[in-house]
PDB file of C-alpha atoms in Angstrom:
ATOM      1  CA  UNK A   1      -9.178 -57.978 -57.411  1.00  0.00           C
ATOM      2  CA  UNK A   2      -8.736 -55.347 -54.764  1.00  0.00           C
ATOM      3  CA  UNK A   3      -8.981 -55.718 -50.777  1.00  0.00           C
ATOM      4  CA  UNK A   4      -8.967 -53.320 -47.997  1.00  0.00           C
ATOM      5  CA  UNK A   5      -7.233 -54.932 -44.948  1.00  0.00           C
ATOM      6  CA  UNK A   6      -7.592 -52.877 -41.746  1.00  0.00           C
ATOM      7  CA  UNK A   7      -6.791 -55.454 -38.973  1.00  0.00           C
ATOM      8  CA  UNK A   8      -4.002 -57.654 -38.925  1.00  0.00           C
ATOM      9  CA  UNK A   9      -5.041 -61.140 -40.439  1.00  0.00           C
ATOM     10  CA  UNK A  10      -3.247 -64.375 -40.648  1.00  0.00           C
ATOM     11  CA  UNK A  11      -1.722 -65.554 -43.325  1.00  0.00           C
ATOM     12  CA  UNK A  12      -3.857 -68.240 -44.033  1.00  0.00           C
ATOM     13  CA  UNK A  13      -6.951 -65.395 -44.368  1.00  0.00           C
ATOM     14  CA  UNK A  14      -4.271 -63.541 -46.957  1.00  0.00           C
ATOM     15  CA  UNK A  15      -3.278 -67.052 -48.605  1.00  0.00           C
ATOM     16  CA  UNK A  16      -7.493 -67.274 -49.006  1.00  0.00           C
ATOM     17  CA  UNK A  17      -7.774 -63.705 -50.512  1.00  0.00           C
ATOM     18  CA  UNK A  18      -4.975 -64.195 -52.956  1.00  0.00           C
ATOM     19  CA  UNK A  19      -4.900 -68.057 -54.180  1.00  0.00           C
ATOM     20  CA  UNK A  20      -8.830 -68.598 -53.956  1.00  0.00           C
ATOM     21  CA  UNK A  21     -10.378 -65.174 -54.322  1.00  0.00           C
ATOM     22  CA  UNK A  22      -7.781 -63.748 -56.745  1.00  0.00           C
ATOM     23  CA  UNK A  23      -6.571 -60.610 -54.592  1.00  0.00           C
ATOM     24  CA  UNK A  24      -4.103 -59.387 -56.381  1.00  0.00           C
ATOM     25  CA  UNK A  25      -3.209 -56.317 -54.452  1.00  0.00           C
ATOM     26  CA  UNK A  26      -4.266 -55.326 -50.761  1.00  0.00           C
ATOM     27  CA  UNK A  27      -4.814 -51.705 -49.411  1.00  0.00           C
ATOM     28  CA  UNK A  28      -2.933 -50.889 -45.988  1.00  0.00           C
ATOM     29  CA  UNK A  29      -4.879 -48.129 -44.291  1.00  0.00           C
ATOM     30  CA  UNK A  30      -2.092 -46.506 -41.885  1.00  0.00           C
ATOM     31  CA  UNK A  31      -4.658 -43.743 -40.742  1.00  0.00           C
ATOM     32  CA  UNK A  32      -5.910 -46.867 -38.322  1.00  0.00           C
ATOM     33  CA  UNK A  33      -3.975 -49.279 -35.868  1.00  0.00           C
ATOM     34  CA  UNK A  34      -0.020 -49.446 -35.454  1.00  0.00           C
ATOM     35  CA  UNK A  35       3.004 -49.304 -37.779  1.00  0.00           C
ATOM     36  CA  UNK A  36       4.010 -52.618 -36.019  1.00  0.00           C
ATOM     37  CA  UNK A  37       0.492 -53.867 -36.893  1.00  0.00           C
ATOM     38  CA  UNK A  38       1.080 -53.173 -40.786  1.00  0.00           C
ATOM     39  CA  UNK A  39       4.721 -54.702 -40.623  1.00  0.00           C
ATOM     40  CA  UNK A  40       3.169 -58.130 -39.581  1.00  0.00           C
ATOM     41  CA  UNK A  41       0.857 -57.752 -42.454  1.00  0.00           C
ATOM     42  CA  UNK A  42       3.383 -56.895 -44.856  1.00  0.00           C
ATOM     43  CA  UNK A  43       5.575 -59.773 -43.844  1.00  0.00           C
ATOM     44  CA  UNK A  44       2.039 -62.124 -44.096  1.00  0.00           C
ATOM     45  CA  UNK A  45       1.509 -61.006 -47.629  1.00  0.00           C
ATOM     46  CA  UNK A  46       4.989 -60.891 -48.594  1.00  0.00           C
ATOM     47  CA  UNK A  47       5.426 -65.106 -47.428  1.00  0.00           C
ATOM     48  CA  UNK A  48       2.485 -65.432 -49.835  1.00  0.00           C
ATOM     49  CA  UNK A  49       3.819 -63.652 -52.665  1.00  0.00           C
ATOM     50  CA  UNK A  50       7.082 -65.981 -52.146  1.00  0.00           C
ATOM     51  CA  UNK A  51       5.081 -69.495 -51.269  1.00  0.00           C
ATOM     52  CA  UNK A  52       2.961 -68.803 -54.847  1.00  0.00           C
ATOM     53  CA  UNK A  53       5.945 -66.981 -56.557  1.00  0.00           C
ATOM     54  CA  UNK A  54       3.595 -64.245 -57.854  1.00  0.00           C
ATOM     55  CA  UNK A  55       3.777 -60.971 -57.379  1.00  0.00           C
ATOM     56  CA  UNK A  56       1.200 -58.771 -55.127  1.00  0.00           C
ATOM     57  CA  UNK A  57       0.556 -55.268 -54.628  1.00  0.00           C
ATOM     58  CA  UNK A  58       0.443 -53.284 -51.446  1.00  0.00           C
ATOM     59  CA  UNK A  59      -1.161 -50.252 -51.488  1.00  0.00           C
ATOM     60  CA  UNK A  60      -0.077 -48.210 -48.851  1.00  0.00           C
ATOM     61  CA  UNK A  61      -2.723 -45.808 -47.959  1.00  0.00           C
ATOM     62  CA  UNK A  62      -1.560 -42.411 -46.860  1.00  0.00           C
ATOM     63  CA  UNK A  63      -3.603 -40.141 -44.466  1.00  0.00           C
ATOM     64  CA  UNK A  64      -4.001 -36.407 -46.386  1.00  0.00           C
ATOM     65  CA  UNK A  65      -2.850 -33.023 -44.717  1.00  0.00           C
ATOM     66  CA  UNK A  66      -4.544 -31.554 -41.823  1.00  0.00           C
ATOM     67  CA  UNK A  67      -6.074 -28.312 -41.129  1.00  0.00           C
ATOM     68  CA  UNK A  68      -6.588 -27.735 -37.543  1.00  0.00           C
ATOM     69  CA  UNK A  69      -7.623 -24.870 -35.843  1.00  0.00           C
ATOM     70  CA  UNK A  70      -6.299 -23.237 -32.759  1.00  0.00           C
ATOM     71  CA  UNK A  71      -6.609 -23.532 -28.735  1.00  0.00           C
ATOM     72  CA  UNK A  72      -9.828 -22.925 -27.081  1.00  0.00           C
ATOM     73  CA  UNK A  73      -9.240 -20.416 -23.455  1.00  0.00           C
ATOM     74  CA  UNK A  74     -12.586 -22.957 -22.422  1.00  0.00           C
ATOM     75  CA  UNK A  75     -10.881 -27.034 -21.934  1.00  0.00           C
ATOM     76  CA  UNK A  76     -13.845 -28.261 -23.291  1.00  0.00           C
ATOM     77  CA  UNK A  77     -13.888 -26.107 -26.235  1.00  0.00           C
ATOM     78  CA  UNK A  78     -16.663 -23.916 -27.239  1.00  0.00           C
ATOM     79  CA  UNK A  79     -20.365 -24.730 -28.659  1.00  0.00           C
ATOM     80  CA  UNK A  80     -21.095 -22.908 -31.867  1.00  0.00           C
ATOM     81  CA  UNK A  81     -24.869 -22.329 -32.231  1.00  0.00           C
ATOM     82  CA  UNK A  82     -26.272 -22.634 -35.815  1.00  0.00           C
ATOM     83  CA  UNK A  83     -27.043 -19.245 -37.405  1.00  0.00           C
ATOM     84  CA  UNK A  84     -23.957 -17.491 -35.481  1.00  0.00           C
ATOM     85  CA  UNK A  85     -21.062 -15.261 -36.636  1.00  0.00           C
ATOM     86  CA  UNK A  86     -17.815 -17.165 -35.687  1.00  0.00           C
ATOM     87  CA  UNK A  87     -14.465 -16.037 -37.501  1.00  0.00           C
ATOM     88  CA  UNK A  88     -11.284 -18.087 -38.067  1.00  0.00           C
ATOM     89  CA  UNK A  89      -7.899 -15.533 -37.786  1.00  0.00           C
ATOM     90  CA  UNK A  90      -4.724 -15.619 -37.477  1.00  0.00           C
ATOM     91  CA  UNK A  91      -4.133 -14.480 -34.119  1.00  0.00           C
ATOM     92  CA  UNK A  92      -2.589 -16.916 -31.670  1.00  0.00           C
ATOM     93  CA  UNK A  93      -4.651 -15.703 -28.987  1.00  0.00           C
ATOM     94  CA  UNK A  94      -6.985 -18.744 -27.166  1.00  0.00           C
ATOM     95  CA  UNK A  95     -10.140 -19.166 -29.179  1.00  0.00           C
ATOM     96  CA  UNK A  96     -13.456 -17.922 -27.712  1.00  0.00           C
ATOM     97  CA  UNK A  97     -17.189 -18.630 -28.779  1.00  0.00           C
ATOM     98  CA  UNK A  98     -16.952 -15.839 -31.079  1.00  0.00           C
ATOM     99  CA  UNK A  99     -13.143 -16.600 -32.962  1.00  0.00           C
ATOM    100  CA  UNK A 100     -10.408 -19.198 -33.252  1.00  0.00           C
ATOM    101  CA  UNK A 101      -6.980 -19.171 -34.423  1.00  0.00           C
ATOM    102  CA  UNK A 102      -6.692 -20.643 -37.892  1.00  0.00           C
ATOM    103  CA  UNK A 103      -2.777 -21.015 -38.432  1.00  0.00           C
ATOM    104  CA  UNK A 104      -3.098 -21.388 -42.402  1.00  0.00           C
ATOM    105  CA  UNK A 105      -2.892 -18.245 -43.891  1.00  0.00           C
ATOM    106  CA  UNK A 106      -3.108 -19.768 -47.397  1.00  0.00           C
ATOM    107  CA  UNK A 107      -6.467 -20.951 -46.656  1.00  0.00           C
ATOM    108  CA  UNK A 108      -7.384 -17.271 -45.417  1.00  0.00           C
ATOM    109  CA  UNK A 109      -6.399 -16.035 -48.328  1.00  0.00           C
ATOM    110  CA  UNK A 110      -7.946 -18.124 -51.260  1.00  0.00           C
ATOM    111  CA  UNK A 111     -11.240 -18.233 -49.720  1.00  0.00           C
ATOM    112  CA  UNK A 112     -14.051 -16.476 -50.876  1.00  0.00           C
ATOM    113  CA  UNK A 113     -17.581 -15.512 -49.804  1.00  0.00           C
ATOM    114  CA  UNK A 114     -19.811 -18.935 -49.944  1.00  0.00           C
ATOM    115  CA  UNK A 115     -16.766 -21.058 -49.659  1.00  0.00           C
ATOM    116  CA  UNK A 116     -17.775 -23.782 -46.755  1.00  0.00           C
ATOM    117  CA  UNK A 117     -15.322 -25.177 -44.192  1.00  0.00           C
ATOM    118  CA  UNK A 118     -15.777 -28.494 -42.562  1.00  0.00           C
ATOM    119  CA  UNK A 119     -14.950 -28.838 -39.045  1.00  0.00           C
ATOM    120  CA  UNK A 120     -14.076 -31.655 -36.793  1.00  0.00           C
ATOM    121  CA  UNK A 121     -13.846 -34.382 -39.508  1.00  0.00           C
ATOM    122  CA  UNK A 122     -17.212 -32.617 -40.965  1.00  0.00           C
ATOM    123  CA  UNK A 123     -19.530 -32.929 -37.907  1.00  0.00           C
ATOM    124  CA  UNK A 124     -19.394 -29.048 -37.719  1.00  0.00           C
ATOM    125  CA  UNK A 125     -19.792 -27.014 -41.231  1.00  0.00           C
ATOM    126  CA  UNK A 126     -19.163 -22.645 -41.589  1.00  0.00           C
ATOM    127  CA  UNK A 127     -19.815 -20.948 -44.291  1.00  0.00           C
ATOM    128  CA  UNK A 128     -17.316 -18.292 -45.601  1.00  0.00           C
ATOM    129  CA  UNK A 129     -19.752 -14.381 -44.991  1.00  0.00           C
ATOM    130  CA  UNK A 130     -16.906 -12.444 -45.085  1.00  0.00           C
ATOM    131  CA  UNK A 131     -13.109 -11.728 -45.404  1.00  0.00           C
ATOM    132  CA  UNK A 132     -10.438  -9.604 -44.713  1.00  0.00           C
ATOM    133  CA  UNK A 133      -6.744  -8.969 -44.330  1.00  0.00           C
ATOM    134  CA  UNK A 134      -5.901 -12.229 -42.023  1.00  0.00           C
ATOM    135  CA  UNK A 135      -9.472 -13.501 -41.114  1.00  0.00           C
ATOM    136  CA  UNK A 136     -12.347 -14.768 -42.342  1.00  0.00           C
ATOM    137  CA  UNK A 137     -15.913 -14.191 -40.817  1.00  0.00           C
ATOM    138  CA  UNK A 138     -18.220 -17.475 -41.014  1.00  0.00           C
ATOM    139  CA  UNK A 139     -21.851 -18.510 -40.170  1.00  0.00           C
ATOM    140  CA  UNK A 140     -22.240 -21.338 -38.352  1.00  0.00           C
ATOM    141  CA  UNK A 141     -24.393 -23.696 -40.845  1.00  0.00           C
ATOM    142  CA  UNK A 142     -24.280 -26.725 -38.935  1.00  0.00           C
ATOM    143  CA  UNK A 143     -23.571 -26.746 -34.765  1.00  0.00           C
ATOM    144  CA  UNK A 144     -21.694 -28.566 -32.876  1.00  0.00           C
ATOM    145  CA  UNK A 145     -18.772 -27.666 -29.912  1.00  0.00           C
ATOM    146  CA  UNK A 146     -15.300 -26.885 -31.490  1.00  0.00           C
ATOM    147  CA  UNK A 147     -11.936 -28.221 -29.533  1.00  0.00           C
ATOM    148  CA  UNK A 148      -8.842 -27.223 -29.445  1.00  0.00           C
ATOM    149  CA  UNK A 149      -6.815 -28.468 -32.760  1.00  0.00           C
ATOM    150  CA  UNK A 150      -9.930 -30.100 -34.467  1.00  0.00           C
ATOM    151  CA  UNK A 151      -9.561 -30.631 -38.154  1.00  0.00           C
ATOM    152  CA  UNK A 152     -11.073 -28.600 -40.990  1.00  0.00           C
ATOM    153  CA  UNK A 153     -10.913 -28.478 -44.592  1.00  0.00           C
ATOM    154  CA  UNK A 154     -12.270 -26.944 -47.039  1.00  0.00           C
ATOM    155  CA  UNK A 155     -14.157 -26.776 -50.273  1.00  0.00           C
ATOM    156  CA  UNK A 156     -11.603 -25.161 -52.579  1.00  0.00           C
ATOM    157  CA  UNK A 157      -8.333 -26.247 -54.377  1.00  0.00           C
ATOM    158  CA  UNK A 158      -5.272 -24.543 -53.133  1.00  0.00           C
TER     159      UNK A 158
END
């Protein structure tokens, strides 16, 4: 049996999981709270493993790369109408409401007309109209304002 532990828990809630429910290995999310937080966790399960003498898994789960985008000229970023032409480059320049600074020029490259970027954890979504030598020129599909160093990824393997 599998859990996902996010918060720190005592050991008597990991003593539960394991000798009643039959956890035999528990996910560590690290993209959430403090290392410190995950220590104390790892010792909890660890006494467990050692007061049962069996062993348990720890899964330590890994945030992915991120993709962010450039610096805004605006603080507050810029608001990116739906329909609109906006274009990722690679020109350090601050970003306007019409282009931002995309520092990945492997991304750039491999993507094609259609491709679809996500923006700000997906709350904003372009769609790959055109390309060229260090830019690519998108439609805004779905709106939203765009901040300085917001993540995006996108639809293709690289």
């Amino acid at each position: 049996m599998f859990y996902d532990i996010c918060l720190t828990f005592s050991s008597q809630y990991v003593h539960i999981l394991y000798h009643i429910l039959g956890a035999d290995v528990f996910r560590l999310n690290f993209s959430h709270g403090e290392h410190s937080q995950k220590q104390e966790l790892l010792n909890v399960i660890r006494a467990v493993e050692a007061k049962y003498d069996h062993p348990i898994a720890i899964l330590g789960d890994l945030q992915g790369p991120k993709l962010r985008v450039g610096t805004f000229s605006n603080k507050d970023g810029e608001v990116l109408e739906a329909g609109q032409t906006f274009r990722l480059d690679l020109d350090d320049t601050p970003g306007t409401n019409e282009r931002v600074m995309l520092p990945h020029p492997e991304i750039i490259e491999a993507s094609e007309v259609g491709h679809e970027l996500l923006i700000d954890d997906g709350k904003m979504k372009l769609e790959v109209i055109g390309t060229g030598d260090g830019y690519l020129d998108c439609k805004v599909v779905v709106a939203g304002r765009i901040k300085d160093r917001k993540v995006s990824s996108c639809d293709m393997l690289i």
